[in-house]
PDB file of C-alpha atoms and ligand atoms in Angstrom:
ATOM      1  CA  UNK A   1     219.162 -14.040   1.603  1.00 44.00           C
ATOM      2  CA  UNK A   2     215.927 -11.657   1.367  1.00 53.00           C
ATOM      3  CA  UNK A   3     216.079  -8.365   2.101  1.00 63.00           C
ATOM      4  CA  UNK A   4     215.173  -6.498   5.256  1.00 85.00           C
ATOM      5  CA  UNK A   5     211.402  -5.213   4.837  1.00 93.00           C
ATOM      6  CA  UNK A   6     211.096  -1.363   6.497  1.00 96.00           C
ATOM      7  CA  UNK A   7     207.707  -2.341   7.188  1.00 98.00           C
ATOM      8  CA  UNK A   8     205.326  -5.067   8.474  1.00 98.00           C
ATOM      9  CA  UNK A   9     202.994  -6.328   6.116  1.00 98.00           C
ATOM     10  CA  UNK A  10     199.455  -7.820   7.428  1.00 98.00           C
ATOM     11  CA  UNK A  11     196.758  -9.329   5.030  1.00 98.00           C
ATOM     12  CA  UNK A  12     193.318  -8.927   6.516  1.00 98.00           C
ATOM     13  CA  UNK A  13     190.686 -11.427   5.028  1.00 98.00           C
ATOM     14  CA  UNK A  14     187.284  -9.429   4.970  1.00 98.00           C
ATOM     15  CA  UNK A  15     183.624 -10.260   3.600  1.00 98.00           C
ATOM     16  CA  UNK A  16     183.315 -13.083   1.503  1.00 97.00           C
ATOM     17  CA  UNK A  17     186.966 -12.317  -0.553  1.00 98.00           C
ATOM     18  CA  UNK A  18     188.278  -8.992   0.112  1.00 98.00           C
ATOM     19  CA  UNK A  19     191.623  -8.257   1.131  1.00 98.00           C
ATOM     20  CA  UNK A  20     192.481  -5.079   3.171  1.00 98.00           C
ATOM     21  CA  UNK A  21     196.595  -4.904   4.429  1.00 99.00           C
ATOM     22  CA  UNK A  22     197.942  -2.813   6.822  1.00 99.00           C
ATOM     23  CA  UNK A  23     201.159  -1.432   7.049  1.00 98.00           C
ATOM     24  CA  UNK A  24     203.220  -1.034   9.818  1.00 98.00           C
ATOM     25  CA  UNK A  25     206.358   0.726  10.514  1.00 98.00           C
ATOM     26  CA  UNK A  26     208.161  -0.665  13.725  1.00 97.00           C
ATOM     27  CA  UNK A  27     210.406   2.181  14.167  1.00 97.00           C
ATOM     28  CA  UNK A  28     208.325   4.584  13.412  1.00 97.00           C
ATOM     29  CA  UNK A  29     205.218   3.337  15.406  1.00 98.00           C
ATOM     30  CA  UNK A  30     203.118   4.223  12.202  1.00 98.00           C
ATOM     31  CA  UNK A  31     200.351   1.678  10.858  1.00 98.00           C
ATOM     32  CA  UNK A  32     198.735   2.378   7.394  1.00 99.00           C
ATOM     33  CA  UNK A  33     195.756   0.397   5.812  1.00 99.00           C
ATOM     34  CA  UNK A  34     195.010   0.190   2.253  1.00 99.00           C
ATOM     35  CA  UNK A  35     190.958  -0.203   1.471  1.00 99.00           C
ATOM     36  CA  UNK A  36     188.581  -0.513   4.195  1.00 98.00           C
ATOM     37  CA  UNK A  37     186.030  -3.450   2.807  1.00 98.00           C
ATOM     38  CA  UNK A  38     185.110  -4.143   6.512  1.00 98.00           C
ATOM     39  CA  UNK A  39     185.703  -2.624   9.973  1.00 98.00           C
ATOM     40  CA  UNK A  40     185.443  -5.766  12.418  1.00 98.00           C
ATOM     41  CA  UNK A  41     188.303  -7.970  11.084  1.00 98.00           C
ATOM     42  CA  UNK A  42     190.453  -4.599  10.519  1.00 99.00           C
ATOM     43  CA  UNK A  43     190.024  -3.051  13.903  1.00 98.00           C
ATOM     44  CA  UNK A  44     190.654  -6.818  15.322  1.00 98.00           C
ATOM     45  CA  UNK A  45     193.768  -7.087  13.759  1.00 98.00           C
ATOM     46  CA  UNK A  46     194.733  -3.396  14.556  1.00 98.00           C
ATOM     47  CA  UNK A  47     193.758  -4.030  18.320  1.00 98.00           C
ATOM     48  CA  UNK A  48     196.126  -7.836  18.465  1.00 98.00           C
ATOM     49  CA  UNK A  49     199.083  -5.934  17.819  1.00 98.00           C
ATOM     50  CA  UNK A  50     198.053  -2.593  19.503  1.00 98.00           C
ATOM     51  CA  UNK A  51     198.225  -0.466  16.086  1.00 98.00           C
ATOM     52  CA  UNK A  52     196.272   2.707  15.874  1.00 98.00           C
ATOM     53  CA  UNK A  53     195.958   3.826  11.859  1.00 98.00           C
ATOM     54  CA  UNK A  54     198.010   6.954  11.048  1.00 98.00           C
ATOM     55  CA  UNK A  55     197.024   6.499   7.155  1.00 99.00           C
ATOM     56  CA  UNK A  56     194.292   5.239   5.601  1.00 99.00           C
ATOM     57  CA  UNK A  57     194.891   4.855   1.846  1.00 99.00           C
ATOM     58  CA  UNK A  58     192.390   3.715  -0.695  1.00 98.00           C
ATOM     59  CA  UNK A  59     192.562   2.494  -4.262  1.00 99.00           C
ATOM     60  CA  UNK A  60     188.909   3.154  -5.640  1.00 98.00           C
ATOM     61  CA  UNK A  61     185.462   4.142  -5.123  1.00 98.00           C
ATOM     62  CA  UNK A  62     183.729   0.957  -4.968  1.00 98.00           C
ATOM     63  CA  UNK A  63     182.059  -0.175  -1.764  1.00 98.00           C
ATOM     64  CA  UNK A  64     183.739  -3.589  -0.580  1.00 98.00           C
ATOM     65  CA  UNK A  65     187.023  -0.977  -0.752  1.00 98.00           C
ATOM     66  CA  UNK A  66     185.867   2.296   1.393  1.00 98.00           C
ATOM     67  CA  UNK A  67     182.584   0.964   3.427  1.00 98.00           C
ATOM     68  CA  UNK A  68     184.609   0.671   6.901  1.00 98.00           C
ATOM     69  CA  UNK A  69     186.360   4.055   6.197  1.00 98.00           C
ATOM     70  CA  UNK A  70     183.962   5.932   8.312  1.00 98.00           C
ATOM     71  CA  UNK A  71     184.053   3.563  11.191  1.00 98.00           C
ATOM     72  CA  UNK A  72     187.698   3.291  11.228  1.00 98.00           C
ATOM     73  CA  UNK A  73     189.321   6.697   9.940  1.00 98.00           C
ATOM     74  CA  UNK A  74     189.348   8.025  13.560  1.00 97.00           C
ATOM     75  CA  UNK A  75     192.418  11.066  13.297  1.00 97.00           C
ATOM     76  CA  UNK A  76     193.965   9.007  10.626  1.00 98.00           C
ATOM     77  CA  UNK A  77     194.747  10.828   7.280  1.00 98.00           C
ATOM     78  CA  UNK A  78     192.565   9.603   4.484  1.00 99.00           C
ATOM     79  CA  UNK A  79     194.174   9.286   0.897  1.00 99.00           C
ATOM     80  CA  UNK A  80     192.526   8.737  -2.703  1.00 99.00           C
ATOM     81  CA  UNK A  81     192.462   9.921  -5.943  1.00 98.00           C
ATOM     82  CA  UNK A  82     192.099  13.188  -6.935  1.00 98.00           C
ATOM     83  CA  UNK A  83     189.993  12.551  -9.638  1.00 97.00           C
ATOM     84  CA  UNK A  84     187.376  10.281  -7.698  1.00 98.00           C
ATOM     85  CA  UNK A  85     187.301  12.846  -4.713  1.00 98.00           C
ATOM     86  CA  UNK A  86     183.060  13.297  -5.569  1.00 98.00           C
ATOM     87  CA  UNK A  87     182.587   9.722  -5.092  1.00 98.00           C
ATOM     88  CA  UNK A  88     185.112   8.910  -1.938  1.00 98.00           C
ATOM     89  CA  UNK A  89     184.994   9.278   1.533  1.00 98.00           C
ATOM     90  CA  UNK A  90     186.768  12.884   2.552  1.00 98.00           C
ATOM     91  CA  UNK A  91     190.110  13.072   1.453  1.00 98.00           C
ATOM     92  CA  UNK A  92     192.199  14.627   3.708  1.00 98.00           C
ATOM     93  CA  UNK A  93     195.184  14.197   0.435  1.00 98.00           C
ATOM     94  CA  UNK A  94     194.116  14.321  -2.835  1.00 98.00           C
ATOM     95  CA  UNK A  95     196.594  12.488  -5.167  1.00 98.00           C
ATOM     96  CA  UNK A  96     197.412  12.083  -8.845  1.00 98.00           C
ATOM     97  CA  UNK A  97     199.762   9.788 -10.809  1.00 98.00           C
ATOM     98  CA  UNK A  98     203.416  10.418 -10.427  1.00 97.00           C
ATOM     99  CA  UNK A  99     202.729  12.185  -6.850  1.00 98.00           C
ATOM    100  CA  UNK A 100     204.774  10.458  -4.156  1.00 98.00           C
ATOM    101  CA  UNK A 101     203.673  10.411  -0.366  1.00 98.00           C
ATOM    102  CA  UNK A 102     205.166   9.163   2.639  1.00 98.00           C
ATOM    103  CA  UNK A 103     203.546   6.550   4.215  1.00 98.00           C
ATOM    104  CA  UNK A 104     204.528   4.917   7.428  1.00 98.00           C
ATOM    105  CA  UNK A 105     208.054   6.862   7.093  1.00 98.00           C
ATOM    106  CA  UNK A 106     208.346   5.429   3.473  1.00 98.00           C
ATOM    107  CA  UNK A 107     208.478   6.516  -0.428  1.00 98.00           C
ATOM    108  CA  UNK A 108     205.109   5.857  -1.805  1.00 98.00           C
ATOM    109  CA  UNK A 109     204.465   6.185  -5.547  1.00 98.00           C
ATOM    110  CA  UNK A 110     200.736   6.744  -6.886  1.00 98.00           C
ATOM    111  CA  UNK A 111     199.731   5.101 -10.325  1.00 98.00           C
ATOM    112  CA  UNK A 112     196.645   5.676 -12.108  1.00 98.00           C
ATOM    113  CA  UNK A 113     195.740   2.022 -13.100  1.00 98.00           C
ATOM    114  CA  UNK A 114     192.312   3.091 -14.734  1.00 98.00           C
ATOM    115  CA  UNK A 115     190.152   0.260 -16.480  1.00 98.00           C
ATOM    116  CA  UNK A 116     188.629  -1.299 -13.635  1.00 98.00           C
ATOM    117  CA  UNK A 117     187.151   2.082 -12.909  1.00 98.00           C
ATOM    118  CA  UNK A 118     188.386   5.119 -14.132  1.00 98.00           C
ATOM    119  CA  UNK A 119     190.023   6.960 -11.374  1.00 98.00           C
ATOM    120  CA  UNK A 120     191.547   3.130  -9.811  1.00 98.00           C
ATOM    121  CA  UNK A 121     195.339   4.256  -8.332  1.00 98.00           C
ATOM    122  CA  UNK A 122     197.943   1.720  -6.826  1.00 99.00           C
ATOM    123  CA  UNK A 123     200.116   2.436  -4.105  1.00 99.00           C
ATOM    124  CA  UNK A 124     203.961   1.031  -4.781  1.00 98.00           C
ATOM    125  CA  UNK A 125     205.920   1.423  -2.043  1.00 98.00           C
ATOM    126  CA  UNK A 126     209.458   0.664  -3.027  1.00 98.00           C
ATOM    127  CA  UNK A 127     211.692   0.510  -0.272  1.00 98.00           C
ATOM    128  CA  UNK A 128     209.346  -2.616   0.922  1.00 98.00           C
ATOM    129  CA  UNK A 129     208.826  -3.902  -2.951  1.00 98.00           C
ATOM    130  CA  UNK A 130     204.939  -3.459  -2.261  1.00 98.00           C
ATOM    131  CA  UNK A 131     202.334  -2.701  -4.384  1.00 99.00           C
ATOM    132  CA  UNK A 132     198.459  -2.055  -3.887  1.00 99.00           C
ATOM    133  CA  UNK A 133     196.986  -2.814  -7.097  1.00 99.00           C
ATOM    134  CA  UNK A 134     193.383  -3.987  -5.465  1.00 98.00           C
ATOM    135  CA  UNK A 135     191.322  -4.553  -8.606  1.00 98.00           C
ATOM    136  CA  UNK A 136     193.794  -3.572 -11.237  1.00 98.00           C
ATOM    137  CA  UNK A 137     196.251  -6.200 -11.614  1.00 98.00           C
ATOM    138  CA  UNK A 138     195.188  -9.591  -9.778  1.00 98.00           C
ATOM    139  CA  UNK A 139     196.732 -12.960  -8.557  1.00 98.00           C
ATOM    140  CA  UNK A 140     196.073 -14.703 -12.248  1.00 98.00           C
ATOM    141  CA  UNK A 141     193.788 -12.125 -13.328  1.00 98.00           C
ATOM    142  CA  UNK A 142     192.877  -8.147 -13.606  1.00 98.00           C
ATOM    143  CA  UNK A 143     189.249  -6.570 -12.466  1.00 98.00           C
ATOM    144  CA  UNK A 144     186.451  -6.911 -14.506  1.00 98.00           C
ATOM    145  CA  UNK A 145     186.066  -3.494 -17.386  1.00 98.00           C
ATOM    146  CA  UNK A 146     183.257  -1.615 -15.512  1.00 98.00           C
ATOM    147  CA  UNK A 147     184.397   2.114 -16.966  1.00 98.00           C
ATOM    148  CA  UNK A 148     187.425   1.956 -18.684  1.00 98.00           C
ATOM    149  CA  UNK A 149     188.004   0.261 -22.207  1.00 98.00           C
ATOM    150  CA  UNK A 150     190.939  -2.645 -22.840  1.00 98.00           C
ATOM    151  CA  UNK A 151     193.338  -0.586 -23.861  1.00 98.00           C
ATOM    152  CA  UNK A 152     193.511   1.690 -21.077  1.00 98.00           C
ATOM    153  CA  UNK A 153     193.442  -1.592 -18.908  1.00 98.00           C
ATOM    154  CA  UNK A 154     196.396  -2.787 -20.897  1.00 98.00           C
ATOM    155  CA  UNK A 155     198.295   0.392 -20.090  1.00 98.00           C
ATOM    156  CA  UNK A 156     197.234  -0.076 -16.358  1.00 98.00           C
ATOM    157  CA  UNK A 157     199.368  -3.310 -16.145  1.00 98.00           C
ATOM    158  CA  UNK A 158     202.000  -2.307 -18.780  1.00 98.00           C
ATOM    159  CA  UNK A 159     202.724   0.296 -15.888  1.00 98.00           C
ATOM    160  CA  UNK A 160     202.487  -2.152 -13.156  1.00 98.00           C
ATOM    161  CA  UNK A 161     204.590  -5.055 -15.166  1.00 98.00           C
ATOM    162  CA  UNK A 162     207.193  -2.209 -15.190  1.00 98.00           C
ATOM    163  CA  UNK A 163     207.971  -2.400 -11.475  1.00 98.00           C
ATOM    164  CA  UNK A 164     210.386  -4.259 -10.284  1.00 98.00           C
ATOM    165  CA  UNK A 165     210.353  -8.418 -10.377  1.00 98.00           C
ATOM    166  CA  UNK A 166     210.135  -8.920  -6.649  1.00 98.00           C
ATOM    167  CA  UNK A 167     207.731  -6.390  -5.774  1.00 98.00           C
ATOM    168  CA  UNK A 168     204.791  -8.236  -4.019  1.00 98.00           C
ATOM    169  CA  UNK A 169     201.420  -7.794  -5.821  1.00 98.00           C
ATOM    170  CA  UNK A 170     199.187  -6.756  -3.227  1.00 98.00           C
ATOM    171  CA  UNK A 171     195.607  -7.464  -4.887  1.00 98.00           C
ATOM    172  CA  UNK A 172     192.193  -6.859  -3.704  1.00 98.00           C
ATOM    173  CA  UNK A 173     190.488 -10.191  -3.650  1.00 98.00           C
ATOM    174  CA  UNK A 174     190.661 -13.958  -3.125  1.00 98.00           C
ATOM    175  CA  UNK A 175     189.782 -15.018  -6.745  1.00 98.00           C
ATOM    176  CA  UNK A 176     192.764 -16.724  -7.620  1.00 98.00           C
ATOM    177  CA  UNK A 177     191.750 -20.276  -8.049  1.00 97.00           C
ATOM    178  CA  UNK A 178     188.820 -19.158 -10.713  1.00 97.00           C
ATOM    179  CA  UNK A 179     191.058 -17.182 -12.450  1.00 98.00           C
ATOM    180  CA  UNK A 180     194.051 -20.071 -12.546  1.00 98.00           C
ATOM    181  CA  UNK A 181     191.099 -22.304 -14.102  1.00 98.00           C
ATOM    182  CA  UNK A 182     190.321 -19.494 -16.970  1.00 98.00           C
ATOM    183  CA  UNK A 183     194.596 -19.261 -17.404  1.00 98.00           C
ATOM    184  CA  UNK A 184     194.953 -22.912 -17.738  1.00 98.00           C
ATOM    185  CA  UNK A 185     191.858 -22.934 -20.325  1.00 97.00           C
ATOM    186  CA  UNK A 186     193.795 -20.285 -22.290  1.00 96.00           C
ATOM    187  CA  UNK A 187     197.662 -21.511 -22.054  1.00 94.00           C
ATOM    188  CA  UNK A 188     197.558 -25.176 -20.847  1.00 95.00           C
ATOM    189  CA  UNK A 189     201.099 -25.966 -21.616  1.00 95.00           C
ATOM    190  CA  UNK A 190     203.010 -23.084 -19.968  1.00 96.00           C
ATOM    191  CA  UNK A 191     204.865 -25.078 -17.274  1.00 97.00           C
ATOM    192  CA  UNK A 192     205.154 -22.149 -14.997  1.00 98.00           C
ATOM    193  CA  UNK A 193     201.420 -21.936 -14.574  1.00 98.00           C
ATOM    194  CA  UNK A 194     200.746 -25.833 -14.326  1.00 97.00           C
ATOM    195  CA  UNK A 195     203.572 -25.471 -11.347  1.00 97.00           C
ATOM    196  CA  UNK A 196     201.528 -22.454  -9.958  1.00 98.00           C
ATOM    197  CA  UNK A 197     198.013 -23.979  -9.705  1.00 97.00           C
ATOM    198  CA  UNK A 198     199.175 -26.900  -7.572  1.00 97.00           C
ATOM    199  CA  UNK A 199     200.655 -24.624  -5.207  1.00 97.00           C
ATOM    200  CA  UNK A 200     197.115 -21.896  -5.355  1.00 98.00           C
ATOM    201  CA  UNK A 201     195.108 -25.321  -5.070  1.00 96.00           C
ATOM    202  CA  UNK A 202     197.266 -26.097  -2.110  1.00 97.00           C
ATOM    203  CA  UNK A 203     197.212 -22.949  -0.076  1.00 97.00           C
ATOM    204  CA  UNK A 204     193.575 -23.301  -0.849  1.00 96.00           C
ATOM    205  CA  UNK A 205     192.597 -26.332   0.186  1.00 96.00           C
ATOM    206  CA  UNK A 206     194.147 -25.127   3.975  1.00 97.00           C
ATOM    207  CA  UNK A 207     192.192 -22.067   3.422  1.00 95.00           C
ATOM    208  CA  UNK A 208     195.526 -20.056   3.064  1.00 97.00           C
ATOM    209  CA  UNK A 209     195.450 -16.304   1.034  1.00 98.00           C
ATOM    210  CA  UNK A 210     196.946 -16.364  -2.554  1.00 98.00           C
ATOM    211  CA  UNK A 211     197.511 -12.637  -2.256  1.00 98.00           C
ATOM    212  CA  UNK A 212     200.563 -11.421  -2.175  1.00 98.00           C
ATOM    213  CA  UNK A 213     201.967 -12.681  -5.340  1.00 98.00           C
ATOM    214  CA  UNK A 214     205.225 -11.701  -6.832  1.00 98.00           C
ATOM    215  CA  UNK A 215     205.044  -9.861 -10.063  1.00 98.00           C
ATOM    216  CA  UNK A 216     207.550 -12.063 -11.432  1.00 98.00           C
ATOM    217  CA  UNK A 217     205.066 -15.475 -11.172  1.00 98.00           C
ATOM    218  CA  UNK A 218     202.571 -12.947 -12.491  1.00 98.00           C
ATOM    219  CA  UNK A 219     204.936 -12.008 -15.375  1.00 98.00           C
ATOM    220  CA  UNK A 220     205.216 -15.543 -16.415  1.00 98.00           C
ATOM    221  CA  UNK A 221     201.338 -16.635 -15.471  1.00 98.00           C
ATOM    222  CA  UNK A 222     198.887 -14.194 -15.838  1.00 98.00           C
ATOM    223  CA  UNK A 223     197.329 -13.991 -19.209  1.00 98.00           C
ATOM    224  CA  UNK A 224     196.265 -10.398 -18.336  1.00 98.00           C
ATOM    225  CA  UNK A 225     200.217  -9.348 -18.376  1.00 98.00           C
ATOM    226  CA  UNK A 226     201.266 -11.182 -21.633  1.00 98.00           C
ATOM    227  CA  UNK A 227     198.892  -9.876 -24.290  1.00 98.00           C
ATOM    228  CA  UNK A 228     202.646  -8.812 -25.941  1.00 98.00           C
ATOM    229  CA  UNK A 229     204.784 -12.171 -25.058  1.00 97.00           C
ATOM    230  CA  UNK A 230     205.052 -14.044 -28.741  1.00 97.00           C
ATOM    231  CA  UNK A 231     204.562 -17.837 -27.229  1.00 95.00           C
ATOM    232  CA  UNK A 232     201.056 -16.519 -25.653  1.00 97.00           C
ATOM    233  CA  UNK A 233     199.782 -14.860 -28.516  1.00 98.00           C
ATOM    234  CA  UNK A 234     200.726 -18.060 -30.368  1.00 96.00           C
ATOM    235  CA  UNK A 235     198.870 -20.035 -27.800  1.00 95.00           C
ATOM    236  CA  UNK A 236     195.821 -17.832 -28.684  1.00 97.00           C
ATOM    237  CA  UNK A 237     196.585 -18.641 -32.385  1.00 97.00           C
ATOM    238  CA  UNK A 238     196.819 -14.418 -32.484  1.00 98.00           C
ATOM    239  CA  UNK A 239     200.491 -14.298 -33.536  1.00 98.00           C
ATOM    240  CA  UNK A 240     199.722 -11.566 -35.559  1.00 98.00           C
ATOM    241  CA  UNK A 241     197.224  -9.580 -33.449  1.00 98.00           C
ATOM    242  CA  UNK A 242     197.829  -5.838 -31.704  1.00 98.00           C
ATOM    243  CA  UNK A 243     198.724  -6.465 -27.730  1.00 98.00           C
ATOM    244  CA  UNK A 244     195.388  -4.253 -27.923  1.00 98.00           C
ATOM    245  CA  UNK A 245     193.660  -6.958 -29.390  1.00 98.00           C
ATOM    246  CA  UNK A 246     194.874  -9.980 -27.554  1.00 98.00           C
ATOM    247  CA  UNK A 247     194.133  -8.376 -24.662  1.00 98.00           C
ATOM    248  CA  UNK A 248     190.696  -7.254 -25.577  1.00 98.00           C
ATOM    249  CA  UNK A 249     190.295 -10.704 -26.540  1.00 98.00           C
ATOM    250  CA  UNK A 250     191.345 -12.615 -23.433  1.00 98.00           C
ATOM    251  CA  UNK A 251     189.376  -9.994 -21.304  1.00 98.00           C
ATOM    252  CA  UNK A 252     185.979 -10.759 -23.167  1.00 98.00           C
ATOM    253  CA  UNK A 253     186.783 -14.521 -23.006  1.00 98.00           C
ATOM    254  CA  UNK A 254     187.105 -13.972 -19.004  1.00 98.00           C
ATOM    255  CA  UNK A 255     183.754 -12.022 -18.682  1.00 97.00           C
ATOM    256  CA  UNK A 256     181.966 -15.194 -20.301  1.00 95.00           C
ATOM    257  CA  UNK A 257     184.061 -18.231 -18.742  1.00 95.00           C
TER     258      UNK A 257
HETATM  259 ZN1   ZN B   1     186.158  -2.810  -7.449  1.00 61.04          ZN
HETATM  260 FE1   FE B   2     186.657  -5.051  -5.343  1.00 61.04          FE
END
């Protein structure tokens, strides 16, 4: 039996492979979105179910995550990092790791999950087992290093791997079925991941989202996540590599695949 959700979760396809999600709170009569990559698709799927955004939360300064923000902010309360503030739409909340906010009537942890970009947060909202990780941690895969270095990515989804197992991994864009081909290349014989990629080549082929994932399929699929798991590093023929280094080395091997 699976446990009640507080909240509604919607995943809203936008541009070529962006997710936004919205939040909503039945009870409460609060709606929350998390990135704005596009206004038309979001304000569609706000109007089909007659939500009007309380919260508008966003998880880093790159374009395909705040361009709609304008168009769509209305009254609602805007919410990004602290440390990004000079290159985000007005904040109306300002946050930094370890804050917590409430968000459609619910707990809401902030994580710094810097590599990506330095000043990328996540949003885990635990009573619902959500997380936001947009470009951080991926279905299969993590964001490409445009300002941070691979260790601080590695910390980024040490902290992330640390939430609980049936949290659903709420990531930023439809690349799964690339990044399944560049985990197969790497660990062909892990039989959870051979499993996986039928089922991402299936929801694909009926043009259904990958995203959310649970981070327990991530745990046991995502080379990104097990830079420190012995039978991966073995895989790698890195036994005796730094997690550091494995994950340095998988990341590079990405960028050129
Ligand atoms: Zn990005
Ligand atoms: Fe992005």
């Amino acid at each position: 039996m699976t446990k009640t959700s507080p909240v509604e979760l919607v995943v809203v396809p936008c541009l070529r492979d962006n997710y936004a999600f919205l939040v909503h709170n039945d009870a409460t009569g609060q709606t929350a979105l998390v990135d704005a990559p596009e206004a038309a698709p979001i304000q569609a799927a706000l109007d089909a179910r007659g939500w009007v955004l309380d919260d508008i939360l966003i998880t880093h300064h790159h374009d395909d995550h705040i361009d709609a923000v304008a168009a769509l902010r209305g009254s609602a309360r805007v919410i990004g990092a602290r440390a990004d503030a000079h290159r985000l739409p007005d904040l109306d909340l300002a946050v930094t790791e370890g804050q917590q906010i409430t968000v459609c009537g619910q707990s809401v942890d902030v994580l710094d999950v810097s590599g990506h970009t330095v000043g990328h947060i996540a949003f885990h909202m635990p009573s619902a087992g959500l997380a936001f990780t947009a470009d951080s941690l991926m279905a299969l895969g993590c964001g490409r290093l445009f300002e941070g270095t691979p260790a601080m990515m590695w910390e980024s989804m040490q902290k992330l791997r640390a939430l609980p197992g049936d949290t659903q991994i709420c990531s930023g864009h439809e690349y799964t079925a690339a990044n399944a081909r560049f985990a197969a290349s790497l660990d062909p014989d892990n039989p959870d991941l051979i499993s996986r990629i039928q089922g991402i080549d299936a929801a694909r082929a009926v043009g259904k989202p990958t995203v959310p994932s649970t981070l327990t399929e991530e745990k046991r699929t995502n080379p990104f996540l097990r830079a420190d798991v012995p039978e991966f590093k073995a895989a790698l023929g890195m036994s005796n590599a730094s997690a550091v280094d494995v994950f340095t080395y998988v990341r590079a091997q990405k960028d050129k695949f």
